[in-house]
Tab-separated table of C-alpha atoms in Angstrom:
chain	number	residue	atom	x	y	z
A	813	MET	CA	0.023	0.040	-0.029
A	814	ASN	CA	2.861	2.427	0.617
A	815	ASN	CA	3.956	2.183	-3.022
A	816	GLN	CA	0.416	2.925	-4.012
A	817	LEU	CA	0.360	5.935	-1.777
A	818	LYS	CA	3.667	7.240	-3.114
A	819	GLU	CA	2.506	6.657	-6.681
A	820	LEU	CA	-0.657	8.690	-6.235
A	821	GLN	CA	1.002	11.360	-4.390
A	822	GLN	CA	3.070	12.187	-7.597
A	823	LEU	CA	-0.199	13.904	-8.700
A	824	LYS	CA	-0.240	17.607	-7.748
A	825	GLY	CA	-2.957	18.093	-5.187
A	826	ILE	CA	-2.940	14.608	-3.776
A	827	GLY	CA	-1.553	14.196	-0.352
A	828	GLU	CA	-1.618	11.340	2.089
A	829	VAL	CA	-5.282	11.711	2.977
A	830	LEU	CA	-6.553	11.856	-0.499
A	831	SER	CA	-4.231	9.074	-1.678
A	832	ARG	CA	-5.795	6.860	0.965
A	833	ARG	CA	-9.324	7.734	-0.020
A	834	LEU	CA	-8.508	7.084	-3.628
A	835	ILE	CA	-7.083	3.660	-2.770
A	836	GLU	CA	-10.115	2.866	-0.546
A	837	SER	CA	-12.260	3.749	-3.644
A	838	SER	CA	-10.308	1.359	-5.967
A	839	TYR	CA	-8.250	4.017	-7.627
A	840	ASP	CA	-4.915	2.615	-6.458
A	841	THR	CA	-2.809	3.470	-9.476
A	842	ILE	CA	-2.266	6.560	-11.645
A	843	ALA	CA	-3.574	4.510	-14.632
A	844	LYS	CA	-6.882	3.874	-12.881
A	845	VAL	CA	-7.168	7.522	-12.107
A	846	ALA	CA	-6.477	8.399	-15.658
A	847	ALA	CA	-9.280	5.946	-16.824
A	848	ALA	CA	-11.729	7.193	-14.220
A	849	GLU	CA	-14.857	8.983	-14.967
A	850	GLU	CA	-14.817	12.388	-13.269
A	851	LYS	CA	-18.191	11.719	-11.682
A	852	GLY	CA	-16.786	8.777	-9.832
A	853	LEU	CA	-13.889	10.672	-8.343
A	854	GLU	CA	-16.094	13.561	-7.405
A	855	ARG	CA	-17.841	11.284	-4.907
A	856	ILE	CA	-14.639	10.902	-2.891
A	857	ALA	CA	-14.510	13.181	0.101
A	858	GLY	CA	-12.236	16.107	-0.489
A	859	MET	CA	-12.449	15.996	-4.150
A	860	ASN	CA	-14.122	19.079	-5.776
A	861	PRO	CA	-14.767	19.281	-9.594
A	862	GLN	CA	-11.830	21.515	-10.320
A	863	LYS	CA	-9.478	19.354	-8.395
A	864	VAL	CA	-10.819	16.218	-10.039
A	865	ARG	CA	-10.328	17.591	-13.610
A	866	SER	CA	-6.761	18.675	-12.876
A	867	ILE	CA	-5.890	15.304	-11.309
A	868	VAL	CA	-7.425	13.342	-14.175
A	869	ASN	CA	-5.623	15.399	-16.754
A	870	GLN	CA	-2.268	15.007	-14.924
A	871	ALA	CA	-2.838	11.208	-14.699
A	872	ARG	CA	-3.665	10.990	-18.365
A	873	LYS	CA	-0.599	12.963	-19.344
A	874	MET	CA	1.527	10.695	-17.127
A	875	THR	CA	0.157	7.519	-18.668
A	876	GLY	CA	-0.296	8.672	-22.197
A	877	GLU	CA	-4.058	8.300	-21.978
A	878	ALA	CA	-4.640	11.805	-23.391
A	879	GLU	CA	-3.311	10.609	-26.770
A	880	LYS	CA	-5.768	7.703	-26.890
A	881	SER	CA	-8.639	9.851	-27.963
A	882	HIS	CA	-10.418	9.917	-24.560
A	883	HIS	CA	-10.957	13.540	-25.447
A	884	THR	CA	-11.256	14.507	-29.021
A	885	TRP	CA	-10.841	18.234	-28.242
A	886	SER	CA	-7.137	17.621	-27.426
A	887	LYS	CA	-6.566	16.433	-30.977
A	888	ASP	CA	-8.516	19.232	-32.566
A	889	ARG	CA	-6.363	21.823	-30.725
A	890	SER	CA	-3.096	20.365	-32.014
A	891	ASP	CA	-4.390	20.426	-35.642
A	892	GLY	CA	-5.119	24.153	-35.562
């Protein structure tokens, strides 16, 4: 569990308390956070919508998920 805590704490805005809450909610890796629906993360105590968006974006960048067309807008911007 300590490795999971350390991994999640790489995300800006995630400290010890939120990393434990994420793990308890089955988001125990950055990849799972990257793949998460924002609504699911918003249910975790201490996670407001702005924080969730930032954390998910960070996780997706770290795992390369952003390039896998989860958000088509990210592709559209780079084409401009």
